[in-house]
Amino acid sequence: MPGHTKRSRAELIRHVRAALATSGYQGKANGDDGAVRLPKTRALSYGREVEQGASMTQSKTPQLVGSEQLAPLLEAATASTRKRSHLLLHADQQDQVQRLLIALEPESYVRPHVHGEQWEMIVLLRGRFDFLIFDPQAELLQRLAMSIASPVVQIPRGTWHSGVALAPETLVLEIKPGPYRSNEFAPWAPEEGEPTSGAFVHWAAGARVGSKWRSQVT
């Protein structure tokens, strides 16, 4: 992001704590992945994954999401072992519109999954992101190259999908109908943290339509 430099995890935590102290909040910055979590009274909150218990907060006043929030979000993604960080914008898991900002680095692994009961919309705000559509047997059916000129992808429910960031500090807005439902992961896709997950990211960055992820497919 123009105008800021990369910081270590410790520096990031000190930066967020200083910002909270200035604003009057008594929050915490923690997490072994570099994610930032704010108290439940905070209008905006940072977390790892919604399904992994990120803090969710409520707001009764209009909120502007600007560089004050985005700079630490992008830095948290860079510092995270997962190379991804989330900024939750919805009230809680029962909110009828689930919405969040996601910062991603090119090394981030988005495990292929499906939403059996939800459509999904992704809006690219900066960077480059390719949305990947699969069939149930891991064949790549579509590669949707998102850019500032083509920034919106809509995914019908029941569609197997993943994605790969192709530029540093990629930022997307994700919107789904609520309440929150866990992702249904593809059985052929590596679990997060497995050595083959990195191989999947490398493959996904350049995979052509019609090719198949074969690491765990016979």
mmCIF file of C-alpha atoms in Angstrom:
data_model
loop_
_atom_site.group_PDB
_atom_site.id
_atom_site.type_symbol
_atom_site.label_atom_id
_atom_site.label_comp_id
_atom_site.label_asym_id
_atom_site.label_seq_id
_atom_site.Cartn_x
_atom_site.Cartn_y
_atom_site.Cartn_z
ATOM 1 C CA MET A 1 0.000 0.000 0.000
ATOM 2 C CA PRO A 2 1.480 3.370 -0.963
ATOM 3 C CA GLY A 3 2.568 5.448 1.983
ATOM 4 C CA HIS A 4 3.318 2.669 4.464
ATOM 5 C CA THR A 5 6.151 0.202 5.001
ATOM 6 C CA LYS A 6 6.088 -3.471 5.946
ATOM 7 C CA ARG A 7 6.273 -4.115 9.658
ATOM 8 C CA SER A 8 7.120 -7.096 11.813
ATOM 9 C CA ARG A 9 4.344 -8.768 13.762
ATOM 10 C CA ALA A 10 5.515 -7.081 16.988
ATOM 11 C CA GLU A 11 5.594 -3.672 15.306
ATOM 12 C CA LEU A 12 2.118 -4.266 13.876
ATOM 13 C CA ILE A 13 0.725 -5.137 17.291
ATOM 14 C CA ARG A 14 2.305 -2.015 18.825
ATOM 15 C CA HIS A 15 0.850 0.090 15.990
ATOM 16 C CA VAL A 16 -2.673 -1.264 16.528
ATOM 17 C CA ARG A 17 -2.467 -0.885 20.307
ATOM 18 C CA ALA A 18 -1.357 2.719 19.901
ATOM 19 C CA ALA A 19 -4.251 3.380 17.526
ATOM 20 C CA LEU A 20 -6.711 1.819 19.967
ATOM 21 C CA ALA A 21 -5.316 3.847 22.864
ATOM 22 C CA THR A 22 -5.697 7.047 20.850
ATOM 23 C CA SER A 23 -9.298 6.191 19.998
ATOM 24 C CA GLY A 24 -10.135 5.278 23.603
ATOM 25 C CA TYR A 25 -10.526 1.521 23.060
ATOM 26 C CA GLN A 26 -8.912 -0.994 25.386
ATOM 27 C CA GLY A 27 -8.471 -3.768 22.843
ATOM 28 C CA LYS A 28 -5.975 -6.530 22.192
ATOM 29 C CA ALA A 29 -3.762 -7.375 19.287
ATOM 30 C CA ASN A 30 -2.770 -11.008 19.363
ATOM 31 C CA GLY A 31 -2.748 -14.284 17.446
ATOM 32 C CA ASP A 32 0.154 -16.428 16.371
ATOM 33 C CA ASP A 33 -0.786 -15.795 12.739
ATOM 34 C CA GLY A 34 -0.411 -12.015 12.972
ATOM 35 C CA ALA A 35 -4.157 -11.421 12.888
ATOM 36 C CA VAL A 36 -5.574 -8.544 14.878
ATOM 37 C CA ARG A 37 -8.618 -9.023 17.081
ATOM 38 C CA LEU A 38 -10.599 -6.173 18.582
ATOM 39 C CA PRO A 39 -13.150 -6.201 21.437
ATOM 40 C CA LYS A 40 -16.844 -6.818 20.799
ATOM 41 C CA THR A 41 -17.708 -3.160 21.290
ATOM 42 C CA ARG A 42 -15.533 -2.249 18.312
ATOM 43 C CA ALA A 43 -17.345 -1.405 15.071
ATOM 44 C CA LEU A 44 -14.839 -3.297 12.941
ATOM 45 C CA SER A 45 -12.853 -6.391 13.832
ATOM 46 C CA TYR A 46 -9.939 -8.315 12.424
ATOM 47 C CA GLY A 47 -9.746 -12.084 12.523
ATOM 48 C CA ARG A 48 -8.403 -15.215 10.869
ATOM 49 C CA GLU A 49 -11.435 -16.990 9.429
ATOM 50 C CA VAL A 50 -15.075 -16.544 10.378
ATOM 51 C CA GLU A 51 -15.312 -20.305 10.826
ATOM 52 C CA GLN A 52 -12.315 -20.246 13.186
ATOM 53 C CA GLY A 53 -13.885 -17.912 15.725
ATOM 54 C CA ALA A 54 -12.864 -14.417 14.655
ATOM 55 C CA SER A 55 -14.280 -11.700 16.914
ATOM 56 C CA MET A 56 -17.522 -10.230 15.593
ATOM 57 C CA THR A 57 -18.811 -6.835 16.595
ATOM 58 C CA GLN A 58 -21.842 -4.620 16.321
ATOM 59 C CA SER A 59 -22.203 -1.087 15.064
ATOM 60 C CA LYS A 60 -25.190 1.255 15.300
ATOM 61 C CA THR A 61 -23.582 4.149 13.459
ATOM 62 C CA PRO A 62 -22.314 4.538 9.871
ATOM 63 C CA GLN A 63 -18.699 3.481 9.447
ATOM 64 C CA LEU A 64 -16.053 4.598 6.976
ATOM 65 C CA VAL A 65 -13.485 1.941 6.124
ATOM 66 C CA GLY A 66 -10.347 3.776 5.058
ATOM 67 C CA SER A 67 -6.587 3.666 5.297
ATOM 68 C CA GLU A 68 -6.696 3.569 9.117
ATOM 69 C CA GLN A 69 -8.330 0.138 8.918
ATOM 70 C CA LEU A 70 -6.876 -1.128 5.638
ATOM 71 C CA ALA A 71 -3.193 -0.525 6.381
ATOM 72 C CA PRO A 72 -3.075 -2.866 9.409
ATOM 73 C CA LEU A 73 -5.340 -5.356 7.596
ATOM 74 C CA LEU A 74 -2.868 -5.606 4.709
ATOM 75 C CA GLU A 75 0.074 -5.787 7.092
ATOM 76 C CA ALA A 76 -1.623 -8.544 9.088
ATOM 77 C CA ALA A 77 -2.021 -10.598 5.898
ATOM 78 C CA THR A 78 1.677 -10.196 5.104
ATOM 79 C CA ALA A 79 2.707 -11.153 8.649
ATOM 80 C CA SER A 80 0.316 -14.127 8.874
ATOM 81 C CA THR A 81 1.519 -17.640 8.179
ATOM 82 C CA ARG A 82 -1.677 -18.032 6.133
ATOM 83 C CA LYS A 83 -0.921 -14.866 4.129
ATOM 84 C CA ARG A 84 -4.498 -13.761 4.616
ATOM 85 C CA SER A 85 -6.438 -11.574 7.046
ATOM 86 C CA HIS A 86 -10.100 -10.651 7.420
ATOM 87 C CA LEU A 87 -11.939 -7.519 8.489
ATOM 88 C CA LEU A 88 -15.480 -8.450 9.522
ATOM 89 C CA LEU A 89 -18.202 -5.945 8.663
ATOM 90 C CA HIS A 90 -21.298 -7.878 9.723
ATOM 91 C CA ALA A 91 -22.775 -7.856 13.206
ATOM 92 C CA ASP A 92 -22.603 -11.575 14.035
ATOM 93 C CA GLN A 93 -23.134 -15.037 12.590
ATOM 94 C CA GLN A 94 -26.905 -14.472 12.462
ATOM 95 C CA ASP A 95 -26.627 -11.307 10.374
ATOM 96 C CA GLN A 96 -28.720 -11.739 7.230
ATOM 97 C CA VAL A 97 -25.926 -10.268 5.085
ATOM 98 C CA GLN A 98 -22.499 -11.752 5.845
ATOM 99 C CA ARG A 99 -19.815 -9.349 4.598
ATOM 100 C CA LEU A 100 -16.094 -8.993 5.131
ATOM 101 C CA LEU A 101 -12.937 -7.603 3.605
ATOM 102 C CA ILE A 102 -10.191 -10.103 2.833
ATOM 103 C CA ALA A 103 -6.560 -9.156 2.286
ATOM 104 C CA LEU A 104 -4.500 -11.801 0.515
ATOM 105 C CA GLU A 105 -0.931 -12.330 -0.568
ATOM 106 C CA PRO A 106 -0.010 -14.534 -3.554
ATOM 107 C CA GLU A 107 1.067 -17.396 -1.250
ATOM 108 C CA SER A 108 -2.370 -17.652 0.404
ATOM 109 C CA TYR A 109 -4.117 -21.012 -0.017
ATOM 110 C CA VAL A 110 -7.875 -20.814 -0.498
ATOM 111 C CA ARG A 111 -9.043 -24.411 -0.165
ATOM 112 C CA PRO A 112 -11.607 -25.303 -2.867
ATOM 113 C CA HIS A 113 -15.086 -25.424 -1.407
ATOM 114 C CA VAL A 114 -18.776 -25.055 -2.122
ATOM 115 C CA HIS A 115 -21.707 -23.276 -0.479
ATOM 116 C CA GLY A 116 -24.677 -25.600 -0.692
ATOM 117 C CA GLU A 117 -27.211 -23.016 0.456
ATOM 118 C CA GLN A 118 -25.657 -19.647 -0.369
ATOM 119 C CA TRP A 119 -24.700 -17.603 -3.392
ATOM 120 C CA GLU A 120 -21.547 -15.498 -3.065
ATOM 121 C CA MET A 121 -20.327 -12.187 -4.488
ATOM 122 C CA ILE A 122 -16.677 -11.110 -4.593
ATOM 123 C CA VAL A 123 -15.659 -7.526 -5.395
ATOM 124 C CA LEU A 124 -12.011 -6.762 -6.147
ATOM 125 C CA LEU A 125 -10.880 -3.527 -4.496
ATOM 126 C CA ARG A 126 -7.160 -3.671 -5.319
ATOM 127 C CA GLY A 127 -4.575 -6.036 -6.719
ATOM 128 C CA ARG A 128 -5.319 -9.034 -8.944
ATOM 129 C CA PHE A 129 -7.334 -12.135 -8.141
ATOM 130 C CA ASP A 130 -8.342 -15.098 -10.301
ATOM 131 C CA PHE A 131 -11.514 -16.904 -9.281
ATOM 132 C CA LEU A 132 -11.348 -20.628 -10.122
ATOM 133 C CA ILE A 133 -14.429 -22.765 -10.814
ATOM 134 C CA PHE A 134 -14.134 -26.569 -10.546
ATOM 135 C CA ASP A 135 -16.280 -29.599 -11.196
ATOM 136 C CA PRO A 136 -16.696 -32.170 -8.395
ATOM 137 C CA GLN A 137 -13.731 -34.181 -9.758
ATOM 138 C CA ALA A 138 -11.210 -31.272 -9.530
ATOM 139 C CA GLU A 139 -11.259 -30.253 -13.204
ATOM 140 C CA LEU A 140 -10.891 -26.506 -13.743
ATOM 141 C CA LEU A 141 -14.011 -25.364 -15.628
ATOM 142 C CA GLN A 142 -13.561 -21.587 -15.579
ATOM 143 C CA ARG A 143 -10.847 -19.089 -14.741
ATOM 144 C CA LEU A 144 -12.362 -15.678 -13.980
ATOM 145 C CA ALA A 145 -9.590 -13.058 -14.116
ATOM 146 C CA MET A 146 -10.613 -10.217 -11.847
ATOM 147 C CA SER A 147 -9.179 -6.736 -12.349
ATOM 148 C CA ILE A 148 -10.144 -3.156 -11.592
ATOM 149 C CA ALA A 149 -11.803 -3.128 -15.035
ATOM 150 C CA SER A 150 -13.675 -6.394 -14.244
ATOM 151 C CA PRO A 151 -14.052 -6.304 -10.470
ATOM 152 C CA VAL A 152 -17.166 -8.380 -9.667
ATOM 153 C CA VAL A 153 -17.768 -12.139 -9.641
ATOM 154 C CA GLN A 154 -21.076 -13.742 -8.686
ATOM 155 C CA ILE A 155 -21.064 -17.423 -7.728
ATOM 156 C CA PRO A 156 -24.323 -19.431 -7.673
ATOM 157 C CA ARG A 157 -24.849 -21.805 -4.771
ATOM 158 C CA GLY A 158 -23.560 -25.306 -5.324
ATOM 159 C CA THR A 159 -20.512 -24.124 -7.307
ATOM 160 C CA TRP A 160 -17.092 -25.541 -6.404
ATOM 161 C CA HIS A 161 -14.610 -22.681 -6.295
ATOM 162 C CA SER A 162 -11.285 -21.355 -5.064
ATOM 163 C CA GLY A 163 -9.089 -18.420 -5.947
ATOM 164 C CA VAL A 164 -5.539 -17.179 -6.090
ATOM 165 C CA ALA A 165 -4.085 -13.716 -5.513
ATOM 166 C CA LEU A 166 -1.729 -12.712 -8.319
ATOM 167 C CA ALA A 167 -0.437 -9.463 -6.816
ATOM 168 C CA PRO A 168 0.730 -8.390 -3.338
ATOM 169 C CA GLU A 169 -1.788 -6.607 -1.118
ATOM 170 C CA THR A 170 -4.796 -7.920 -2.997
ATOM 171 C CA LEU A 171 -8.031 -6.857 -1.318
ATOM 172 C CA VAL A 172 -11.543 -8.195 -1.942
ATOM 173 C CA LEU A 173 -14.995 -7.678 -0.461
ATOM 174 C CA GLU A 174 -16.973 -10.894 0.125
ATOM 175 C CA ILE A 175 -20.762 -10.858 0.473
ATOM 176 C CA LYS A 176 -23.034 -13.840 1.187
ATOM 177 C CA PRO A 177 -26.542 -14.170 2.606
ATOM 178 C CA GLY A 178 -26.726 -15.133 6.274
ATOM 179 C CA PRO A 179 -26.818 -16.732 8.655
ATOM 180 C CA TYR A 180 -23.225 -17.949 8.625
ATOM 181 C CA ARG A 181 -22.647 -21.480 7.326
ATOM 182 C CA SER A 182 -19.352 -23.350 7.285
ATOM 183 C CA ASN A 183 -17.593 -23.980 3.991
ATOM 184 C CA GLU A 184 -18.025 -27.450 2.513
ATOM 185 C CA PHE A 185 -14.501 -28.364 1.432
ATOM 186 C CA ALA A 186 -13.640 -30.476 -1.582
ATOM 187 C CA PRO A 187 -12.411 -33.929 -0.450
ATOM 188 C CA TRP A 188 -9.750 -33.879 -3.210
ATOM 189 C CA ALA A 189 -8.255 -30.574 -2.033
ATOM 190 C CA PRO A 190 -5.342 -30.505 0.446
ATOM 191 C CA GLU A 191 -6.182 -29.479 3.971
ATOM 192 C CA GLU A 192 -4.765 -26.150 5.024
ATOM 193 C CA GLY A 193 -1.254 -26.566 6.388
ATOM 194 C CA GLU A 194 -0.483 -29.724 4.399
ATOM 195 C CA PRO A 195 2.686 -29.562 2.265
ATOM 196 C CA THR A 196 0.627 -30.085 -0.894
ATOM 197 C CA SER A 197 -1.391 -26.920 -0.208
ATOM 198 C CA GLY A 198 1.593 -24.865 -1.380
ATOM 199 C CA ALA A 199 1.802 -26.989 -4.511
ATOM 200 C CA PHE A 200 -1.869 -26.292 -5.164
ATOM 201 C CA VAL A 201 -1.291 -22.524 -4.954
ATOM 202 C CA HIS A 202 1.595 -22.822 -7.428
ATOM 203 C CA TRP A 203 -0.560 -24.925 -9.786
ATOM 204 C CA ALA A 204 -3.587 -22.642 -9.436
ATOM 205 C CA ALA A 205 -1.570 -19.541 -10.369
ATOM 206 C CA GLY A 206 -1.145 -20.811 -13.926
ATOM 207 C CA ALA A 207 -3.617 -23.667 -14.415
ATOM 208 C CA ARG A 208 -5.499 -23.704 -17.694
ATOM 209 C CA VAL A 209 -9.188 -24.455 -18.146
ATOM 210 C CA GLY A 210 -9.609 -28.200 -18.655
ATOM 211 C CA SER A 211 -6.656 -29.150 -16.457
ATOM 212 C CA LYS A 212 -7.155 -31.125 -13.261
ATOM 213 C CA TRP A 213 -5.551 -30.938 -9.853
ATOM 214 C CA ARG A 214 -4.036 -34.406 -9.568
ATOM 215 C CA SER A 215 -2.053 -34.481 -6.311
ATOM 216 C CA GLN A 216 -4.754 -36.460 -4.521
ATOM 217 C CA VAL A 217 -6.838 -37.498 -7.527
ATOM 218 C CA THR A 218 -6.500 -40.940 -9.050
#
